[in-house]
Amino acid sequence: MSTHRNWAGNVEYAARAYHRPSSIDELRELVAGSDRIRAVGSGHSFNRLGDTTGDLVTLAGLPASVQLDEQRRVVDVPAALRYGDLATWLHERGYALANLASLPHISVAGAVATGTHGSGETVGNLATAVAGLEMVTADGELHVVDRAHPEFAAMVVSLGALGIVTRLTLDVVPTFDIRQYVRLDLPRAALDAALASAYSVSVFTDWRSTRGTQVWRKQLADQPPPPADWLGTTAADRPWHPVPGMPVVNCTEQFGVAGPWHERLPHFRLGFTPSNGDELQSEYHLPRAVAADALAALDEVAHLVAPVTLTSELRTIAADDLWLSPQYGRDSLAVHFTWIADATAVLPVVADVERALAPFAPRPHWGKVFTLTRAEIASTYPHWPDFAALVARLDPTAKFHTEVLDHLFPR
């Protein structure tokens, strides 16, 4: 058995074998002949969604061609490609993606499958850019689907439960520049205005007060800078890192210096360690309309949250129609927690947070730490029974199941 761990080091994969196929045919044969199999991307999941006791497959050995169709405004990419590498390639050709996550180190297929997102009141998560995909299903067959397929909305954010995605087609837009400003000490009463104030906005807090410790405003370069007294905050007079004490050289450039979209929308530079590294993470997606009440509920457990939190981030994401997207059918507020790397101390607090948020129909980020039950999660997704039926039809022997999927979609 080969030993592999996820990025954070908190999950040691239990696979009996680790494979690196060099062709689609080799992958198809491997999938058809395995009883349990999963694809692993950049390892940025903090739970066992990507783990298996069977065969673990990296797609990094498959053909790595990237094809831009300027007429259709789409780009066709291999599943294992990192967003940061794709972004650089696109920008050199005059194109961009509408948004990026806070770190560019993640693989395209893994981020899409888990509904990973950036920030922006009018911008959807990364999966909303998917115009088509190729997938190897349990029988070893390769399927090509696009937005015209009747089950497309189920196949994009699919948690890897339907098959192994080998390529994706993504919408692109003309390249653009962003200026990033960091503001400090945001009053809670100004949160809504802050989140709606720029193309992409993140508000960080430590839960030791109701104020935002940092606001990262990523605005289009042709927009005027925020005034000196913007929403009662002060302008940062030095570079900041979301996690206090971490090296600021890891972070994308601040102080309103204009730069390409892919060098400003993420919080972290591609060539540096993202976030803290030695950490756990949780995130919950709530209806945007209940943000004030949900945050007030979290204030009640803030004294439990603060001691085990490195930083916490608030972001907004636009609604979409993808069945298992955390933003399905509702504009959303994402409440993210970067915890200390101590599961014994953190997991009870995760449960406290979930109890506080229970009245607001929280949806967990699929790739992060949560303790919500299947019933609690399923009740927030109108298409949950439809997706479960599709999983049973396309993967009748639960070949792509993991510990997490066994919990969510038991057989």
Tab-separated table of C-alpha atoms in Angstrom:
chain	number	residue	atom	x	y	z
A	1	MET	CA	0.000	0.000	0.000
A	2	SER	CA	1.213	3.482	-0.848
A	3	THR	CA	0.754	6.114	1.854
A	4	HIS	CA	-0.554	9.512	0.773
A	5	ARG	CA	-2.015	12.383	2.734
A	6	ASN	CA	-4.197	15.327	1.909
A	7	TRP	CA	-2.799	18.848	1.785
A	8	ALA	CA	-3.548	19.631	5.434
A	9	GLY	CA	-2.096	16.309	6.614
A	10	ASN	CA	-5.175	15.386	8.653
A	11	VAL	CA	-6.287	12.585	6.297
A	12	GLU	CA	-4.073	9.605	5.495
A	13	TYR	CA	-5.524	7.903	2.443
A	14	ALA	CA	-6.429	4.254	2.964
A	15	ALA	CA	-6.118	3.159	-0.671
A	16	ARG	CA	-4.771	-0.328	-1.401
A	17	ALA	CA	-3.087	0.987	-4.561
A	18	TYR	CA	-2.237	4.306	-6.192
A	19	HIS	CA	-2.491	4.638	-9.984
A	20	ARG	CA	-1.348	7.168	-12.593
A	21	PRO	CA	-2.871	6.209	-15.963
A	22	SER	CA	-1.366	7.825	-19.038
A	23	SER	CA	-4.371	7.524	-21.349
A	24	ILE	CA	-8.158	7.614	-21.234
A	25	ASP	CA	-8.305	3.987	-22.357
A	26	GLU	CA	-6.036	2.968	-19.479
A	27	LEU	CA	-8.272	4.862	-17.046
A	28	ARG	CA	-11.418	3.279	-18.502
A	29	GLU	CA	-9.953	-0.209	-18.084
A	30	LEU	CA	-8.908	0.596	-14.528
A	31	VAL	CA	-12.371	1.892	-13.596
A	32	ALA	CA	-14.194	-1.049	-15.202
A	33	GLY	CA	-12.024	-3.559	-13.351
A	34	SER	CA	-12.094	-2.000	-9.884
A	35	ASP	CA	-14.659	-2.558	-7.141
A	36	ARG	CA	-13.805	0.738	-5.369
A	37	ILE	CA	-12.023	3.643	-7.022
A	38	ARG	CA	-11.630	7.408	-6.624
A	39	ALA	CA	-9.739	10.172	-8.371
A	40	VAL	CA	-7.580	12.425	-6.191
A	41	GLY	CA	-6.774	15.986	-7.245
A	42	SER	CA	-4.733	18.524	-5.321
A	43	GLY	CA	-5.771	17.051	-1.958
A	44	HIS	CA	-7.448	20.199	-0.635
A	45	SER	CA	-10.327	18.343	1.004
A	46	PHE	CA	-10.303	18.351	4.802
A	47	ASN	CA	-12.556	15.290	5.119
A	48	ARG	CA	-12.586	11.789	3.611
A	49	LEU	CA	-14.667	12.651	0.550
A	50	GLY	CA	-11.666	11.831	-1.652
A	51	ASP	CA	-10.516	8.764	0.298
A	52	THR	CA	-11.109	5.115	-0.555
A	53	THR	CA	-10.092	1.667	0.621
A	54	GLY	CA	-9.843	0.645	-3.017
A	55	ASP	CA	-7.882	2.227	-5.868
A	56	LEU	CA	-6.822	5.873	-5.774
A	57	VAL	CA	-6.153	7.503	-9.150
A	58	THR	CA	-4.325	10.677	-10.083
A	59	LEU	CA	-5.238	12.126	-13.477
A	60	ALA	CA	-2.005	14.114	-13.738
A	61	GLY	CA	-0.651	11.640	-16.292
A	62	LEU	CA	-3.483	12.071	-18.783
A	63	PRO	CA	-2.989	14.262	-21.893
A	64	ALA	CA	-2.649	17.842	-20.670
A	65	SER	CA	-3.747	19.801	-23.731
A	66	VAL	CA	-5.705	23.026	-23.230
A	67	GLN	CA	-7.908	24.152	-26.123
A	68	LEU	CA	-9.397	27.626	-26.434
A	69	ASP	CA	-12.427	28.187	-28.658
A	70	GLU	CA	-12.616	31.953	-29.107
A	71	GLN	CA	-15.790	31.808	-31.176
A	72	ARG	CA	-17.727	29.935	-28.475
A	73	ARG	CA	-15.870	31.723	-25.646
A	74	VAL	CA	-14.956	28.452	-23.902
A	75	VAL	CA	-11.788	26.615	-22.943
A	76	ASP	CA	-11.432	22.825	-22.765
A	77	VAL	CA	-9.103	21.679	-19.975
A	78	PRO	CA	-7.833	18.471	-18.350
A	79	ALA	CA	-9.355	17.657	-14.978
A	80	ALA	CA	-6.068	17.749	-13.063
A	81	LEU	CA	-5.042	21.228	-14.243
A	82	ARG	CA	-4.636	23.754	-11.424
A	83	TYR	CA	-6.633	26.954	-11.637
A	84	GLY	CA	-3.502	29.066	-11.246
A	85	ASP	CA	-1.842	27.427	-14.245
A	86	LEU	CA	-4.994	27.703	-16.351
A	87	ALA	CA	-5.419	31.358	-15.391
A	88	THR	CA	-1.896	32.251	-16.499
A	89	TRP	CA	-2.427	30.448	-19.825
A	90	LEU	CA	-5.744	32.213	-20.441
A	91	HIS	CA	-4.485	35.676	-19.516
A	92	GLU	CA	-1.601	35.365	-21.980
A	93	ARG	CA	-4.227	34.874	-24.690
A	94	GLY	CA	-6.465	37.731	-23.591
A	95	TYR	CA	-9.067	35.744	-21.653
A	96	ALA	CA	-10.156	35.141	-18.082
A	97	LEU	CA	-12.506	33.167	-15.878
A	98	ALA	CA	-15.254	35.131	-14.163
A	99	ASN	CA	-13.889	34.296	-10.727
A	100	LEU	CA	-11.334	32.285	-8.780
A	101	ALA	CA	-11.193	30.767	-5.316
A	102	SER	CA	-9.060	32.251	-2.543
A	103	LEU	CA	-6.167	29.989	-3.476
A	104	PRO	CA	-5.149	29.072	-7.043
A	105	HIS	CA	-3.454	25.778	-6.143
A	106	ILE	CA	-6.591	23.619	-6.480
A	107	SER	CA	-7.410	21.361	-9.427
A	108	VAL	CA	-10.270	22.296	-11.731
A	109	ALA	CA	-12.205	19.017	-11.441
A	110	GLY	CA	-11.934	18.805	-7.653
A	111	ALA	CA	-13.037	22.400	-7.132
A	112	VAL	CA	-15.982	22.012	-9.506
A	113	ALA	CA	-17.127	18.702	-7.990
A	114	THR	CA	-17.325	20.235	-4.496
A	115	GLY	CA	-18.900	23.573	-5.444
A	116	THR	CA	-15.821	25.558	-4.422
A	117	HIS	CA	-16.199	29.306	-4.882
A	118	GLY	CA	-14.735	32.767	-4.818
A	119	SER	CA	-16.704	35.817	-3.777
A	120	GLY	CA	-19.056	38.318	-5.377
A	121	GLU	CA	-22.695	39.300	-5.027
A	122	THR	CA	-23.343	38.686	-8.733
A	123	VAL	CA	-20.834	35.884	-9.413
A	124	GLY	CA	-21.571	32.182	-9.059
A	125	ASN	CA	-19.270	29.486	-7.726
A	126	LEU	CA	-16.577	27.983	-9.963
A	127	ALA	CA	-18.869	25.192	-11.146
A	128	THR	CA	-21.245	27.689	-12.787
A	129	ALA	CA	-18.615	28.283	-15.480
A	130	VAL	CA	-18.808	24.636	-16.609
A	131	ALA	CA	-20.327	24.325	-20.083
A	132	GLY	CA	-19.517	20.642	-20.582
A	133	LEU	CA	-17.576	17.696	-19.188
A	134	GLU	CA	-16.245	14.221	-19.980
A	135	MET	CA	-16.760	11.476	-17.410
A	136	VAL	CA	-15.811	7.803	-17.095
A	137	THR	CA	-18.689	5.991	-15.404
A	138	ALA	CA	-18.673	2.746	-13.400
A	139	ASP	CA	-18.899	0.515	-16.487
A	140	GLY	CA	-15.771	2.122	-17.959
A	141	GLU	CA	-17.659	4.065	-20.610
A	142	LEU	CA	-16.684	7.643	-21.483
A	143	HIS	CA	-19.612	10.073	-21.580
A	144	VAL	CA	-19.543	13.611	-22.986
A	145	VAL	CA	-22.292	15.945	-21.735
A	146	ASP	CA	-23.071	19.633	-22.049
A	147	ARG	CA	-25.743	22.042	-20.808
A	148	ALA	CA	-28.294	20.494	-23.164
A	149	HIS	CA	-28.108	17.146	-21.361
A	150	PRO	CA	-31.168	16.597	-19.131
A	151	GLU	CA	-28.999	15.576	-16.155
A	152	PHE	CA	-26.246	18.140	-16.659
A	153	ALA	CA	-27.259	20.095	-13.533
A	154	ALA	CA	-26.685	16.939	-11.491
A	155	MET	CA	-23.345	16.012	-13.053
A	156	VAL	CA	-21.356	19.179	-12.403
A	157	VAL	CA	-21.265	19.393	-8.594
A	158	SER	CA	-21.375	15.611	-8.203
A	159	LEU	CA	-18.908	14.934	-5.335
A	160	GLY	CA	-17.237	12.334	-7.564
A	161	ALA	CA	-20.218	10.051	-6.923
A	162	LEU	CA	-21.189	9.571	-10.579
A	163	GLY	CA	-17.812	8.835	-12.142
A	164	ILE	CA	-14.338	10.206	-12.799
A	165	VAL	CA	-14.336	13.492	-14.702
A	166	THR	CA	-11.445	13.646	-17.182
A	167	ARG	CA	-11.980	17.003	-18.930
A	168	LEU	CA	-14.142	20.094	-18.513
A	169	THR	CA	-15.241	22.924	-20.790
A	170	LEU	CA	-15.400	26.317	-19.074
A	171	ASP	CA	-16.880	29.667	-20.070
A	172	VAL	CA	-14.325	32.456	-20.481
A	173	VAL	CA	-14.556	36.259	-20.630
A	174	PRO	CA	-12.123	38.925	-21.864
A	175	THR	CA	-9.237	39.449	-19.454
A	176	PHE	CA	-9.565	42.264	-16.924
A	177	ASP	CA	-7.593	44.022	-14.204
A	178	ILE	CA	-8.350	44.243	-10.492
A	179	ARG	CA	-7.194	46.548	-7.692
A	180	GLN	CA	-7.101	45.112	-4.177
A	181	TYR	CA	-7.547	47.246	-1.069
A	182	VAL	CA	-7.451	46.053	2.530
A	183	ARG	CA	-9.514	47.966	5.084
A	184	LEU	CA	-9.549	47.417	8.856
A	185	ASP	CA	-12.097	47.342	11.694
A	186	LEU	CA	-15.440	47.110	9.876
A	187	PRO	CA	-18.566	47.738	12.001
A	188	ARG	CA	-21.074	44.840	11.800
A	189	ALA	CA	-23.785	47.296	10.762
A	190	ALA	CA	-21.798	48.029	7.587
A	191	LEU	CA	-21.316	44.377	6.582
A	192	ASP	CA	-23.987	44.266	3.873
A	193	ALA	CA	-22.696	47.449	2.274
A	194	ALA	CA	-19.136	46.150	2.372
A	195	LEU	CA	-19.984	42.804	0.755
A	196	ALA	CA	-21.810	44.572	-2.080
A	197	SER	CA	-19.143	47.230	-2.620
A	198	ALA	CA	-16.817	45.591	-5.166
A	199	TYR	CA	-16.410	42.769	-7.680
A	200	SER	CA	-15.181	40.396	-4.968
A	201	VAL	CA	-15.145	41.049	-1.217
A	202	SER	CA	-13.991	39.034	1.804
A	203	VAL	CA	-14.570	40.111	5.384
A	204	PHE	CA	-12.412	38.450	8.031
A	205	THR	CA	-13.185	38.243	11.736
A	206	ASP	CA	-11.726	36.538	14.811
A	207	TRP	CA	-15.074	36.305	16.707
A	208	ARG	CA	-13.580	38.234	19.605
A	209	SER	CA	-15.836	41.139	18.674
A	210	THR	CA	-18.609	41.745	16.170
A	211	ARG	CA	-16.353	43.883	13.989
A	212	GLY	CA	-14.575	42.677	10.875
A	213	THR	CA	-10.824	42.672	11.453
A	214	GLN	CA	-10.012	42.931	7.721
A	215	VAL	CA	-11.970	43.657	4.529
A	216	TRP	CA	-10.329	42.550	1.270
A	217	ARG	CA	-11.961	44.562	-1.562
A	218	LYS	CA	-11.117	43.374	-5.066
A	219	GLN	CA	-12.552	45.997	-7.387
A	220	LEU	CA	-12.390	46.444	-11.129
A	221	ALA	CA	-9.372	48.586	-11.979
A	222	ASP	CA	-11.389	51.370	-13.613
A	223	GLN	CA	-13.450	51.997	-10.459
A	224	PRO	CA	-12.494	54.803	-8.034
A	225	PRO	CA	-10.682	53.814	-4.821
A	226	PRO	CA	-12.643	53.785	-1.552
A	227	PRO	CA	-12.686	57.127	0.291
A	228	ALA	CA	-10.545	57.563	3.381
A	229	ASP	CA	-13.544	57.140	5.714
A	230	TRP	CA	-15.079	54.190	3.827
A	231	LEU	CA	-17.822	52.620	5.984
A	232	GLY	CA	-16.089	53.695	9.181
A	233	THR	CA	-12.962	51.641	8.488
A	234	THR	CA	-9.311	52.630	8.224
A	235	ALA	CA	-6.968	51.865	5.349
A	236	ALA	CA	-4.259	49.266	5.954
A	237	ASP	CA	-0.841	50.872	6.172
A	238	ARG	CA	1.037	47.603	5.615
A	239	PRO	CA	0.346	44.318	3.764
A	240	TRP	CA	-1.916	41.872	5.578
A	241	HIS	CA	-2.358	38.086	5.687
A	242	PRO	CA	-5.792	36.644	6.577
A	243	VAL	CA	-4.157	34.565	9.333
A	244	PRO	CA	-2.379	36.854	11.803
A	245	GLY	CA	1.320	36.171	12.047
A	246	MET	CA	1.685	34.416	8.702
A	247	PRO	CA	4.128	35.772	6.057
A	248	VAL	CA	2.473	38.490	3.972
A	249	VAL	CA	4.739	37.655	1.012
A	250	ASN	CA	2.410	34.669	0.427
A	251	CYS	CA	-0.495	37.025	-0.344
A	252	THR	CA	-1.536	38.752	-3.545
A	253	GLU	CA	-0.618	42.426	-3.950
A	254	GLN	CA	-2.604	45.049	-2.052
A	255	PHE	CA	-2.697	48.886	-1.781
A	256	GLY	CA	-4.754	49.269	-4.968
A	257	VAL	CA	-1.988	48.355	-7.407
A	258	ALA	CA	-3.746	47.284	-10.604
A	259	GLY	CA	-2.947	43.806	-11.839
A	260	PRO	CA	-4.370	40.915	-13.857
A	261	TRP	CA	-7.487	39.227	-12.494
A	262	HIS	CA	-5.655	35.997	-11.635
A	263	GLU	CA	-3.054	37.841	-9.539
A	264	ARG	CA	-5.643	39.681	-7.421
A	265	LEU	CA	-8.828	37.574	-7.082
A	266	PRO	CA	-7.094	34.817	-5.070
A	267	HIS	CA	-5.808	35.769	-1.620
A	268	PHE	CA	-2.609	33.759	-2.105
A	269	ARG	CA	0.103	33.668	-4.738
A	270	LEU	CA	0.465	30.485	-6.782
A	271	GLY	CA	4.126	29.971	-5.920
A	272	PHE	CA	3.710	30.268	-2.143
A	273	THR	CA	2.111	28.262	0.670
A	274	PRO	CA	-1.593	29.075	0.774
A	275	SER	CA	-3.354	29.983	4.018
A	276	ASN	CA	-1.613	28.572	7.112
A	277	GLY	CA	-1.133	24.979	5.986
A	278	ASP	CA	-1.279	23.465	9.477
A	279	GLU	CA	-5.032	23.825	9.943
A	280	LEU	CA	-8.552	22.448	9.606
A	281	GLN	CA	-11.380	24.210	7.802
A	282	SER	CA	-15.187	24.313	7.897
A	283	GLU	CA	-17.623	26.405	5.905
A	284	TYR	CA	-21.399	26.854	5.874
A	285	HIS	CA	-23.552	28.389	3.165
A	286	LEU	CA	-26.655	30.259	4.277
A	287	PRO	CA	-29.422	32.150	2.480
A	288	ARG	CA	-28.144	35.676	1.892
A	289	ALA	CA	-31.392	37.107	3.264
A	290	VAL	CA	-30.809	35.679	6.770
A	291	ALA	CA	-27.207	36.845	7.112
A	292	ALA	CA	-27.832	39.263	9.986
A	293	ASP	CA	-29.815	36.750	12.043
A	294	ALA	CA	-27.342	33.943	11.370
A	295	LEU	CA	-24.374	36.037	12.457
A	296	ALA	CA	-26.244	37.086	15.593
A	297	ALA	CA	-26.757	33.387	16.363
A	298	LEU	CA	-23.044	32.753	15.912
A	299	ASP	CA	-22.295	35.594	18.329
A	300	GLU	CA	-23.887	33.398	20.994
A	301	VAL	CA	-21.170	30.749	20.536
A	302	ALA	CA	-18.331	33.156	19.698
A	303	HIS	CA	-16.696	32.515	23.081
A	304	LEU	CA	-16.320	28.857	22.041
A	305	VAL	CA	-15.278	29.613	18.463
A	306	ALA	CA	-12.590	32.234	19.093
A	307	PRO	CA	-10.089	30.069	21.061
A	308	VAL	CA	-9.809	27.451	18.278
A	309	THR	CA	-10.026	29.813	15.271
A	310	LEU	CA	-7.086	31.134	13.249
A	311	THR	CA	-9.372	33.304	11.131
A	312	SER	CA	-12.938	33.343	9.825
A	313	GLU	CA	-14.102	34.663	6.463
A	314	LEU	CA	-17.458	35.962	5.244
A	315	ARG	CA	-18.200	35.960	1.496
A	316	THR	CA	-21.212	36.115	-0.799
A	317	ILE	CA	-21.972	33.966	-3.862
A	318	ALA	CA	-24.765	34.213	-6.405
A	319	ALA	CA	-27.478	31.562	-6.751
A	320	ASP	CA	-27.315	28.804	-9.390
A	321	ASP	CA	-29.288	25.764	-10.606
A	322	LEU	CA	-26.772	22.948	-10.007
A	323	TRP	CA	-28.461	20.282	-7.884
A	324	LEU	CA	-25.814	19.814	-5.186
A	325	SER	CA	-24.304	23.270	-5.339
A	326	PRO	CA	-24.289	24.942	-1.906
A	327	GLN	CA	-25.798	27.944	-3.698
A	328	TYR	CA	-28.593	26.002	-5.391
A	329	GLY	CA	-31.629	28.268	-5.673
A	330	ARG	CA	-30.425	30.960	-3.280
A	331	ASP	CA	-27.981	33.841	-3.122
A	332	SER	CA	-25.705	32.869	-0.280
A	333	LEU	CA	-23.485	34.024	2.543
A	334	ALA	CA	-20.532	31.706	3.159
A	335	VAL	CA	-19.222	31.609	6.724
A	336	HIS	CA	-15.777	30.028	6.700
A	337	PHE	CA	-13.670	28.929	9.675
A	338	THR	CA	-9.941	28.224	9.568
A	339	TRP	CA	-9.377	26.203	12.722
A	340	ILE	CA	-6.292	25.170	14.619
A	341	ALA	CA	-5.009	21.717	13.628
A	342	ASP	CA	-6.495	19.929	16.636
A	343	ALA	CA	-9.533	17.818	15.767
A	344	THR	CA	-10.188	16.924	19.404
A	345	ALA	CA	-10.599	20.594	20.300
A	346	VAL	CA	-12.266	21.656	17.048
A	347	LEU	CA	-14.973	19.041	16.415
A	348	PRO	CA	-17.098	19.909	19.484
A	349	VAL	CA	-17.030	23.561	18.411
A	350	VAL	CA	-18.001	22.589	14.855
A	351	ALA	CA	-21.069	20.915	16.364
A	352	ASP	CA	-21.805	24.061	18.411
A	353	VAL	CA	-21.616	26.179	15.259
A	354	GLU	CA	-23.939	23.807	13.419
A	355	ARG	CA	-26.494	23.919	16.222
A	356	ALA	CA	-26.404	27.726	16.198
A	357	LEU	CA	-26.942	27.790	12.429
A	358	ALA	CA	-29.593	25.034	12.339
A	359	PRO	CA	-32.569	27.441	12.015
A	360	PHE	CA	-31.055	28.896	8.825
A	361	ALA	CA	-30.773	25.700	6.710
A	362	PRO	CA	-26.960	25.596	6.526
A	363	ARG	CA	-25.274	23.721	3.709
A	364	PRO	CA	-21.694	22.605	4.439
A	365	HIS	CA	-18.845	22.975	1.998
A	366	TRP	CA	-18.473	19.433	0.673
A	367	GLY	CA	-14.697	19.373	1.031
A	368	LYS	CA	-14.426	20.667	4.593
A	369	VAL	CA	-15.054	19.464	8.139
A	370	PHE	CA	-18.689	19.094	9.207
A	371	THR	CA	-20.757	16.860	11.502
A	372	LEU	CA	-24.254	17.470	10.089
A	373	THR	CA	-26.340	14.358	9.516
A	374	ARG	CA	-27.515	13.171	6.129
A	375	ALA	CA	-31.103	14.154	6.984
A	376	GLU	CA	-30.054	17.649	8.046
A	377	ILE	CA	-28.161	18.220	4.806
A	378	ALA	CA	-30.693	16.529	2.513
A	379	SER	CA	-33.516	18.704	3.835
A	380	THR	CA	-31.833	21.785	2.354
A	381	TYR	CA	-31.500	20.360	-1.198
A	382	PRO	CA	-34.741	20.011	-3.226
A	383	HIS	CA	-33.102	17.598	-5.707
A	384	TRP	CA	-31.513	15.315	-3.104
A	385	PRO	CA	-33.782	12.313	-3.889
A	386	ASP	CA	-33.228	12.824	-7.626
A	387	PHE	CA	-29.464	12.864	-7.190
A	388	ALA	CA	-29.544	9.772	-4.972
A	389	ALA	CA	-31.518	7.946	-7.664
A	390	LEU	CA	-29.007	9.013	-10.322
A	391	VAL	CA	-26.107	7.760	-8.187
A	392	ALA	CA	-27.838	4.393	-7.760
A	393	ARG	CA	-28.454	4.125	-11.507
A	394	LEU	CA	-24.993	5.138	-12.742
A	395	ASP	CA	-23.031	3.421	-9.971
A	396	PRO	CA	-25.172	0.467	-8.792
A	397	THR	CA	-22.339	-1.196	-6.844
A	398	ALA	CA	-21.194	2.050	-5.141
A	399	LYS	CA	-17.829	1.813	-6.889
A	400	PHE	CA	-17.130	5.537	-6.404
A	401	HIS	CA	-18.347	5.671	-2.808
A	402	THR	CA	-16.164	6.814	0.059
A	403	GLU	CA	-16.725	7.053	3.793
A	404	VAL	CA	-18.390	10.443	3.299
A	405	LEU	CA	-20.593	9.248	0.421
A	406	ASP	CA	-21.562	6.140	2.402
A	407	HIS	CA	-22.859	8.565	5.030
A	408	LEU	CA	-24.648	10.840	2.553
A	409	PHE	CA	-26.053	8.233	0.141
A	410	PRO	CA	-26.230	4.889	1.999
A	411	ARG	CA	-27.050	1.686	0.092
